[in-house]
mmCIF file of C-alpha atoms and ligand atoms in Angstrom:
data_model
loop_
_atom_site.group_PDB
_atom_site.id
_atom_site.type_symbol
_atom_site.label_atom_id
_atom_site.label_comp_id
_atom_site.label_asym_id
_atom_site.label_seq_id
_atom_site.Cartn_x
_atom_site.Cartn_y
_atom_site.Cartn_z
ATOM 1 C CA MET A 422 -108.281 16.862 123.829
ATOM 2 C CA ILE A 423 -110.408 15.968 120.843
ATOM 3 C CA THR A 424 -113.674 17.895 120.638
ATOM 4 C CA ALA A 425 -116.892 16.052 119.812
ATOM 5 C CA PHE A 426 -120.040 18.044 119.070
ATOM 6 C CA HIS A 427 -123.187 16.688 120.623
ATOM 7 C CA HIS A 428 -126.553 18.036 121.681
ATOM 8 C CA PRO A 429 -129.294 16.242 123.633
ATOM 9 C CA ASP A 430 -131.809 17.396 121.020
ATOM 10 C CA PHE A 431 -130.052 15.490 118.218
ATOM 11 C CA ALA A 432 -132.488 12.675 118.922
ATOM 12 C CA ALA A 433 -135.805 13.552 117.320
ATOM 13 C CA PRO A 434 -138.690 11.682 118.952
ATOM 14 C CA ILE A 435 -139.460 9.223 116.158
ATOM 15 C CA GLY A 436 -140.560 6.328 118.354
ATOM 16 C CA GLU A 437 -139.248 2.808 117.857
ATOM 17 C CA HIS A 438 -137.203 2.880 114.684
ATOM 18 C CA ILE A 439 -134.332 0.948 113.165
ATOM 19 C CA MET A 440 -132.347 4.184 113.295
ATOM 20 C CA PRO A 441 -131.276 4.104 116.950
ATOM 21 C CA MET A 442 -131.503 7.783 117.924
ATOM 22 C CA ARG A 443 -130.389 7.137 121.475
ATOM 23 C CA LYS A 444 -126.998 6.018 120.231
ATOM 24 C CA PHE A 445 -125.902 9.650 119.969
ATOM 25 C CA ALA A 446 -126.102 10.269 123.713
ATOM 26 C CA LEU A 447 -124.611 6.867 124.544
ATOM 27 C CA VAL A 448 -121.644 7.441 122.224
ATOM 28 C CA ALA A 449 -121.115 10.992 123.473
ATOM 29 C CA GLU A 450 -121.062 9.961 127.142
ATOM 30 C CA ALA A 451 -118.842 6.934 126.526
ATOM 31 C CA ALA A 452 -116.448 9.051 124.455
ATOM 32 C CA ARG A 453 -116.161 11.586 127.239
ATOM 33 C CA ALA A 454 -115.490 8.754 129.667
ATOM 34 C CA LEU A 455 -112.487 7.713 127.556
ATOM 35 C CA GLY A 456 -110.773 10.893 128.729
ATOM 36 C CA ARG A 457 -109.093 13.288 126.294
ATOM 37 C CA VAL A 458 -112.461 13.857 124.614
ATOM 38 C CA ARG A 459 -114.418 16.993 125.359
ATOM 39 C CA LEU A 460 -118.071 17.466 124.428
ATOM 40 C CA ALA A 461 -119.372 20.742 123.036
ATOM 41 C CA GLU A 462 -122.824 21.834 121.879
ATOM 42 C CA PRO A 463 -122.996 23.073 118.291
ATOM 43 C CA PRO A 464 -125.044 26.015 117.029
ATOM 44 C CA ALA A 465 -127.941 24.917 114.809
ATOM 45 C CA ALA A 466 -127.552 25.219 111.048
ATOM 46 C CA THR A 467 -129.605 28.111 109.691
ATOM 47 C CA ASP A 468 -132.263 28.091 106.984
ATOM 48 C CA GLU A 469 -129.917 30.053 104.763
ATOM 49 C CA GLN A 470 -127.117 27.498 105.193
ATOM 50 C CA LEU A 471 -129.481 24.632 104.397
ATOM 51 C CA ARG A 472 -130.831 26.398 101.300
ATOM 52 C CA ARG A 473 -127.369 26.632 99.757
ATOM 53 C CA VAL A 474 -127.619 22.859 99.277
ATOM 54 C CA HIS A 475 -131.327 22.026 99.525
ATOM 55 C CA THR A 476 -134.319 23.485 97.705
ATOM 56 C CA ALA A 477 -136.406 26.064 99.547
ATOM 57 C CA GLU A 478 -139.465 23.850 99.080
ATOM 58 C CA TYR A 479 -137.807 20.859 100.733
ATOM 59 C CA VAL A 480 -136.414 22.881 103.644
ATOM 60 C CA ALA A 481 -139.862 24.409 104.215
ATOM 61 C CA ALA A 482 -141.483 20.959 104.089
ATOM 62 C CA VAL A 483 -139.227 19.610 106.836
ATOM 63 C CA ARG A 484 -139.846 22.743 108.909
ATOM 64 C CA THR A 485 -143.641 22.816 108.550
ATOM 65 C CA GLY A 486 -144.542 19.183 107.879
ATOM 66 C CA GLU A 487 -146.227 20.060 104.573
ATOM 67 C CA PRO A 488 -146.366 18.525 102.083
ATOM 68 C CA ARG A 489 -146.161 15.528 104.383
ATOM 69 C CA ALA A 490 -144.758 13.052 101.846
ATOM 70 C CA LEU A 491 -141.814 15.375 101.217
ATOM 71 C CA ALA A 492 -141.344 16.136 104.929
ATOM 72 C CA GLU A 493 -141.132 12.380 105.571
ATOM 73 C CA SER A 494 -139.134 11.470 102.467
ATOM 74 C CA GLN A 495 -136.202 10.431 104.679
ATOM 75 C CA LYS A 496 -138.576 7.886 106.258
ATOM 76 C CA PHE A 497 -139.005 9.442 109.701
ATOM 77 C CA PRO A 498 -142.490 10.253 110.936
ATOM 78 C CA TRP A 499 -142.658 14.074 110.869
ATOM 79 C CA SER A 500 -143.070 16.025 114.096
ATOM 80 C CA ALA A 501 -142.384 19.638 115.013
ATOM 81 C CA ALA A 502 -139.191 18.415 116.745
ATOM 82 C CA LEU A 503 -137.699 17.023 113.525
ATOM 83 C CA PHE A 504 -136.544 20.314 112.025
ATOM 84 C CA PRO A 505 -134.701 21.618 115.116
ATOM 85 C CA SER A 506 -133.092 18.192 115.497
ATOM 86 C CA VAL A 507 -131.728 18.035 111.942
ATOM 87 C CA CYS A 508 -130.576 21.674 112.144
ATOM 88 C CA LEU A 509 -128.526 20.672 115.181
ATOM 89 C CA THR A 510 -126.990 17.570 113.575
ATOM 90 C CA ASN A 511 -126.118 19.598 110.465
ATOM 91 C CA GLY A 512 -124.793 22.354 112.709
ATOM 92 C CA ALA A 513 -122.604 19.777 114.450
ATOM 93 C CA CYS A 514 -121.058 18.878 111.090
ATOM 94 C CA LEU A 515 -120.256 22.510 110.429
ATOM 95 C CA ALA A 516 -118.903 23.051 113.943
ATOM 96 C CA ALA A 517 -116.691 19.950 113.689
ATOM 97 C CA ALA A 518 -115.418 21.062 110.289
ATOM 98 C CA ARG A 519 -114.568 24.532 111.591
ATOM 99 C CA LEU A 520 -112.726 23.112 114.542
ATOM 100 C CA ALA A 521 -110.909 20.526 112.426
ATOM 101 C CA LEU A 522 -109.539 23.388 110.319
ATOM 102 C CA ARG A 523 -108.073 24.849 113.494
ATOM 103 C CA ASP A 524 -107.147 21.739 115.493
ATOM 104 C CA GLY A 525 -106.577 19.107 112.800
ATOM 105 C CA VAL A 526 -109.339 16.784 114.002
ATOM 106 C CA ALA A 527 -112.842 16.997 115.482
ATOM 107 C CA ALA A 528 -116.010 14.891 115.564
ATOM 108 C CA ALA A 529 -119.752 15.337 115.234
ATOM 109 C CA VAL A 530 -121.631 12.702 117.246
ATOM 110 C CA ALA A 531 -124.332 12.686 114.590
ATOM 111 C CA SER A 532 -125.307 10.627 111.592
ATOM 112 C CA GLY A 533 -127.699 10.657 108.703
ATOM 113 C CA PHE A 534 -126.383 12.675 105.787
ATOM 114 C CA HIS A 535 -125.156 10.832 102.744
ATOM 115 C CA HIS A 536 -128.480 9.755 101.195
ATOM 116 C CA ALA A 537 -129.979 13.269 101.374
ATOM 117 C CA HIS A 538 -130.513 14.935 97.976
ATOM 118 C CA ALA A 539 -131.070 18.591 97.097
ATOM 119 C CA ASP A 540 -134.853 18.278 96.924
ATOM 120 C CA HIS A 541 -135.702 15.305 99.156
ATOM 121 C CA GLY A 542 -134.402 13.024 101.875
ATOM 122 C CA GLU A 543 -133.741 9.300 101.710
ATOM 123 C CA GLY A 544 -132.561 6.485 103.940
ATOM 124 C CA PHE A 545 -132.961 8.306 107.297
ATOM 125 C CA CYS A 546 -130.956 11.261 105.940
ATOM 126 C CA THR A 547 -132.848 14.569 105.943
ATOM 127 C CA PHE A 548 -130.257 17.208 105.063
ATOM 128 C CA ASN A 549 -126.746 16.484 103.815
ATOM 129 C CA GLY A 550 -124.764 17.991 106.689
ATOM 130 C CA LEU A 551 -121.457 17.219 105.033
ATOM 131 C CA VAL A 552 -122.215 19.250 101.922
ATOM 132 C CA VAL A 553 -124.049 21.944 103.927
ATOM 133 C CA ALA A 554 -120.918 22.393 106.044
ATOM 134 C CA ALA A 555 -118.602 22.320 103.041
ATOM 135 C CA GLU A 556 -120.693 24.986 101.265
ATOM 136 C CA GLN A 557 -120.629 27.227 104.317
ATOM 137 C CA LEU A 558 -116.855 26.962 104.681
ATOM 138 C CA ARG A 559 -116.516 27.849 101.005
ATOM 139 C CA GLN A 560 -118.762 30.877 101.477
ATOM 140 C CA GLU A 561 -116.627 32.062 104.364
ATOM 141 C CA GLY A 562 -113.406 31.497 102.439
ATOM 142 C CA LEU A 563 -112.213 28.943 104.968
ATOM 143 C CA ALA A 564 -111.938 26.064 102.490
ATOM 144 C CA ARG A 565 -111.519 26.033 98.738
ATOM 145 C CA THR A 566 -111.730 22.280 98.239
ATOM 146 C CA VAL A 567 -113.278 19.587 100.408
ATOM 147 C CA ALA A 568 -113.090 15.792 100.215
ATOM 148 C CA ILE A 569 -115.647 13.360 101.598
ATOM 149 C CA LEU A 570 -114.530 9.831 102.420
ATOM 150 C CA ASP A 571 -117.579 7.663 102.946
ATOM 151 C CA LEU A 572 -116.893 4.279 104.533
ATOM 152 C CA ASP A 573 -120.470 3.613 105.581
ATOM 153 C CA LEU A 574 -121.810 0.228 104.456
ATOM 154 C CA HIS A 575 -124.119 1.923 101.977
ATOM 155 C CA TYR A 576 -123.339 3.819 98.799
ATOM 156 C CA GLY A 577 -123.424 7.589 99.412
ATOM 157 C CA ASN A 578 -125.873 8.383 96.629
ATOM 158 C CA GLY A 579 -126.984 11.793 97.929
ATOM 159 C CA THR A 580 -123.435 13.025 98.391
ATOM 160 C CA ALA A 581 -122.504 11.842 94.890
ATOM 161 C CA ALA A 582 -125.520 13.646 93.388
ATOM 162 C CA LEU A 583 -124.668 16.875 95.234
ATOM 163 C CA ALA A 584 -120.994 16.604 94.275
ATOM 164 C CA ALA A 585 -121.883 16.425 90.590
ATOM 165 C CA SER A 586 -122.617 20.174 90.484
ATOM 166 C CA ARG A 587 -119.738 21.102 92.800
ATOM 167 C CA PRO A 588 -116.395 20.633 91.070
ATOM 168 C CA TRP A 589 -114.550 21.760 94.211
ATOM 169 C CA LEU A 590 -115.877 18.746 96.124
ATOM 170 C CA THR A 591 -114.371 15.254 95.872
ATOM 171 C CA ALA A 592 -116.377 12.282 97.117
ATOM 172 C CA LEU A 593 -115.315 8.667 97.496
ATOM 173 C CA SER A 594 -117.757 5.990 98.649
ATOM 174 C CA VAL A 595 -116.397 2.537 99.520
ATOM 175 C CA TYR A 596 -119.507 0.487 100.089
ATOM 176 C CA GLY A 597 -120.629 -3.060 100.768
ATOM 177 C CA SER A 598 -124.362 -2.755 100.247
ATOM 178 C CA ASP A 599 -126.357 -1.138 97.550
ATOM 179 C CA TYR A 600 -128.765 1.384 98.989
ATOM 180 C CA TRP A 601 -131.913 0.918 96.953
ATOM 181 C CA ASN A 602 -131.996 -2.809 97.619
ATOM 182 C CA ASN A 603 -131.018 -2.672 101.224
ATOM 183 C CA THR A 604 -131.107 -6.344 102.030
ATOM 184 C CA ALA A 605 -128.534 -8.375 103.831
ATOM 185 C CA PHE A 606 -126.114 -10.538 101.913
ATOM 186 C CA ARG A 607 -126.777 -8.885 98.608
ATOM 187 C CA ASP A 608 -123.910 -9.283 96.205
ATOM 188 C CA VAL A 609 -122.333 -5.922 95.488
ATOM 189 C CA THR A 610 -119.032 -7.272 94.260
ATOM 190 C CA ARG A 611 -119.720 -5.575 90.944
ATOM 191 C CA GLN A 612 -119.830 -1.809 90.975
ATOM 192 C CA ARG A 613 -123.365 -0.609 90.354
ATOM 193 C CA HIS A 614 -122.926 3.130 90.467
ATOM 194 C CA GLN A 615 -121.510 5.466 87.905
ATOM 195 C CA ASP A 616 -118.488 7.490 88.839
ATOM 196 C CA GLY A 617 -118.298 11.136 87.850
ATOM 197 C CA PRO A 618 -115.278 13.376 87.404
ATOM 198 C CA ASN A 619 -115.215 14.241 91.114
ATOM 199 C CA HIS A 620 -117.112 11.391 92.741
ATOM 200 C CA CYS A 621 -116.133 7.776 92.594
ATOM 201 C CA CYS A 622 -116.806 4.551 94.403
ATOM 202 C CA ALA A 623 -115.416 1.120 95.125
ATOM 203 C CA THR A 624 -117.242 -2.004 96.237
ATOM 204 C CA LEU A 625 -116.398 -4.384 99.028
ATOM 205 C CA PRO A 626 -117.035 -8.014 98.095
ATOM 206 C CA ASN A 627 -119.309 -10.234 100.143
ATOM 207 C CA GLY A 628 -117.395 -11.692 103.055
ATOM 208 C CA CYS A 629 -114.790 -8.914 102.857
ATOM 209 C CA ASP A 630 -112.387 -9.265 105.764
ATOM 210 C CA GLY A 631 -109.961 -6.832 107.346
ATOM 211 C CA ALA A 632 -107.001 -7.682 105.127
ATOM 212 C CA ARG A 633 -109.072 -7.155 101.993
ATOM 213 C CA LEU A 634 -110.509 -3.881 103.273
ATOM 214 C CA MET A 635 -107.048 -2.506 104.103
ATOM 215 C CA LYS A 636 -105.805 -3.401 100.639
ATOM 216 C CA ILE A 637 -108.769 -1.665 99.007
ATOM 217 C CA LEU A 638 -108.267 1.406 101.204
ATOM 218 C CA GLU A 639 -104.602 1.497 100.330
ATOM 219 C CA GLY A 640 -105.554 1.716 96.675
ATOM 220 C CA GLN A 641 -108.450 4.143 97.127
ATOM 221 C CA LEU A 642 -107.240 6.703 99.679
ATOM 222 C CA PRO A 643 -104.701 8.348 97.341
ATOM 223 C CA LYS A 644 -107.590 9.023 94.920
ATOM 224 C CA LEU A 645 -108.793 11.676 97.335
ATOM 225 C CA LEU A 646 -105.584 13.588 96.739
ATOM 226 C CA GLU A 647 -105.378 13.028 93.000
ATOM 227 C CA ARG A 648 -107.221 16.161 91.916
ATOM 228 C CA SER A 649 -105.985 18.612 94.490
ATOM 229 C CA LYS A 650 -105.038 18.552 98.097
ATOM 230 C CA PRO A 651 -108.330 19.187 99.903
ATOM 231 C CA ASP A 652 -108.412 21.825 102.613
ATOM 232 C CA LEU A 653 -110.633 19.534 104.686
ATOM 233 C CA LEU A 654 -111.521 15.851 104.823
ATOM 234 C CA PHE A 655 -114.937 14.706 106.016
ATOM 235 C CA TYR A 656 -114.956 11.102 107.147
ATOM 236 C CA GLN A 657 -118.158 9.046 107.393
ATOM 237 C CA ALA A 658 -117.038 6.354 109.834
ATOM 238 C CA GLY A 659 -119.988 3.993 109.415
ATOM 239 C CA ALA A 660 -120.509 1.240 111.987
ATOM 240 C CA ASP A 661 -122.786 -0.755 109.690
ATOM 241 C CA PRO A 662 -119.991 -2.565 107.778
ATOM 242 C CA LEU A 663 -119.559 -4.566 111.005
ATOM 243 C CA ARG A 664 -120.350 -8.275 110.536
ATOM 244 C CA ASP A 665 -122.869 -8.066 113.412
ATOM 245 C CA ASP A 666 -124.947 -5.513 111.536
ATOM 246 C CA PRO A 667 -128.179 -6.874 110.083
ATOM 247 C CA TYR A 668 -127.461 -5.186 106.742
ATOM 248 C CA SER A 669 -123.821 -6.196 106.434
ATOM 249 C CA PRO A 670 -122.669 -8.942 104.056
ATOM 250 C CA LEU A 671 -119.095 -8.321 105.216
ATOM 251 C CA ALA A 672 -116.895 -10.199 107.698
ATOM 252 C CA LEU A 673 -115.428 -7.140 109.419
ATOM 253 C CA THR A 674 -114.827 -7.261 113.168
ATOM 254 C CA HIS A 675 -114.564 -4.430 115.679
ATOM 255 C CA ALA A 676 -110.774 -4.706 115.410
ATOM 256 C CA ASP A 677 -110.964 -4.388 111.611
ATOM 257 C CA LEU A 678 -113.096 -1.225 111.774
ATOM 258 C CA ARG A 679 -110.817 0.274 114.391
ATOM 259 C CA GLU A 680 -107.824 -0.418 112.163
ATOM 260 C CA ARG A 681 -109.766 1.100 109.233
ATOM 261 C CA ASP A 682 -110.329 4.260 111.269
ATOM 262 C CA ARG A 683 -106.731 4.400 112.440
ATOM 263 C CA ARG A 684 -105.502 4.182 108.856
ATOM 264 C CA VAL A 685 -107.822 6.935 107.701
ATOM 265 C CA PHE A 686 -106.692 9.235 110.514
ATOM 266 C CA ALA A 687 -103.031 8.361 109.973
ATOM 267 C CA PHE A 688 -103.449 9.098 106.248
ATOM 268 C CA ALA A 689 -105.035 12.459 107.031
ATOM 269 C CA ARG A 690 -102.357 13.373 109.511
ATOM 270 C CA GLN A 691 -99.571 12.262 107.211
ATOM 271 C CA HIS A 692 -100.886 14.489 104.430
ATOM 272 C CA GLY A 693 -101.726 17.444 106.669
ATOM 273 C CA LEU A 694 -105.466 17.098 106.004
ATOM 274 C CA PRO A 695 -107.724 18.443 108.745
ATOM 275 C CA VAL A 696 -110.345 15.755 109.338
ATOM 276 C CA ALA A 697 -113.866 15.981 110.742
ATOM 277 C CA TRP A 698 -115.701 12.721 111.263
ATOM 278 C CA VAL A 699 -119.329 11.725 111.748
ATOM 279 C CA LEU A 700 -120.819 8.455 113.004
ATOM 280 C CA ALA A 701 -122.941 7.415 109.989
ATOM 281 C CA GLY A 702 -124.904 4.135 110.103
ATOM 282 C CA GLY A 703 -125.008 1.261 112.588
ATOM 283 C CA TYR A 704 -128.037 -0.954 113.148
ATOM 284 C CA ALA A 705 -126.999 -3.979 115.225
ATOM 285 C CA PRO A 706 -129.993 -4.841 117.442
ATOM 286 C CA ASP A 707 -127.756 -4.732 120.529
ATOM 287 C CA ILE A 708 -127.046 -1.003 120.656
ATOM 288 C CA HIS A 709 -123.920 -1.562 122.737
ATOM 289 C CA ILE A 710 -122.311 -3.188 119.698
ATOM 290 C CA VAL A 711 -123.030 -0.052 117.665
ATOM 291 C CA VAL A 712 -121.743 2.218 120.426
ATOM 292 C CA GLU A 713 -118.553 0.160 120.726
ATOM 293 C CA ALA A 714 -117.838 0.525 117.004
ATOM 294 C CA HIS A 715 -118.277 4.311 117.193
ATOM 295 C CA LEU A 716 -116.156 4.475 120.349
ATOM 296 C CA ASN A 717 -113.406 2.637 118.533
ATOM 297 C CA THR A 718 -113.310 5.515 116.046
ATOM 298 C CA PHE A 719 -112.538 7.802 118.995
ATOM 299 C CA ARG A 720 -109.899 5.355 120.240
ATOM 300 C CA ALA A 721 -108.310 5.279 116.771
ATOM 301 C CA ALA A 722 -108.228 9.086 116.638
ATOM 302 C CA LEU A 723 -106.650 9.242 120.089
ATOM 303 C CA GLU A 724 -104.068 6.736 118.913
ATOM 304 C CA VAL A 725 -103.126 8.915 115.930
ATOM 305 C CA TRP A 726 -103.184 12.152 117.977
ATOM 306 C CA PRO A 727 -101.856 10.821 121.318
ATOM 307 C CA ASN A 728 -100.986 14.303 122.510
ATOM 308 C CA GLY A 729 -104.259 15.789 121.346
ATOM 309 C CA PRO A 730 -104.777 17.668 118.106
ATOM 310 C CA THR A 731 -102.274 20.257 116.991
ATOM 311 C CA THR A 732 -103.300 23.825 116.347
ATOM 312 C CA SER A 733 -101.288 24.304 113.171
ATOM 313 C CA ALA A 734 -103.113 21.945 110.831
ATOM 314 C CA GLN A 735 -104.235 24.523 108.292
ATOM 315 C CA PRO A 736 -101.701 23.890 105.571
ATOM 316 C CA ASN A 737 -102.286 26.616 103.033
ATOM 317 C CA GLY A 738 -102.715 29.936 104.658
ATOM 318 C CA LEU A 739 -106.506 30.022 104.594
ATOM 319 C CA GLY A 740 -108.242 31.164 107.738
ATOM 320 C CA THR A 741 -107.755 29.379 110.991
ATOM 321 C CA GLY A 742 -111.411 28.438 111.415
ATOM 322 C CA GLY A 743 -112.305 28.404 115.060
HETATM 323 ZN ZN1 ZN B 1265 -125.349 2.830 106.115
#
């Protein structure tokens, strides 16, 4: 069985919004219906865990709603339900990471992390659950090094900024749409973001098809292992690179994204990297298209771990998580 962390309160009541909150429950239920996927509720991330990555002022703003501009910097209308919701989605990241260290693979049925910065949110991302989880595992001595593979359509600017001061973190963003100018069919063939020593990126050209994506992945994936073998891999399995997505300038089909996911999981398994994945973006107006793309990530994982995850994935004698 693969464990997927989900909680009904992931979905903050933000009204009609391009960020389809109800996709979490739809994906979770459909994943369970696949069989061999078990749902579990995560504990909420604590204030202390959040403040290892985010400023106290920003965390307090999201909790209290004041100052309002900061509390809504991720572009959700603030309500008292927002803070508990984002603590749960961040907690799901941490829970999935812990379990991946033990089982080899686990999922958090949550999204909205990679644009969040230390002192503000952006692009529907309030707190950076990936870095919050990585920091916590470091604190507990469960992971020394962590890698983040971001295959969302958009450049993971928040993750890159947070990685800059964390030499033990490696981040790779393979993106097809700039974030600041989030318009469809924008040309991002030329790289627009500066790499750092431990965060780098690659662009997908307009009209990128499956063959091209696989070739780019083949070249980029080994970069995650260049510096050191990470104790854990976080995978942002974005559904927004899909050609049906209103933001996507790419030509990727469901089959292409499923093959993308399968290759990532196979790479992780081959190199003994425990992997925890999150949903990331997906904005097709027909929510069933988004759900199908996220479900295909589950199908790809089940293909790579046909007998369920192993319990001996921790390769280097660090704790067994759990
Ligand atoms: Zn995105």
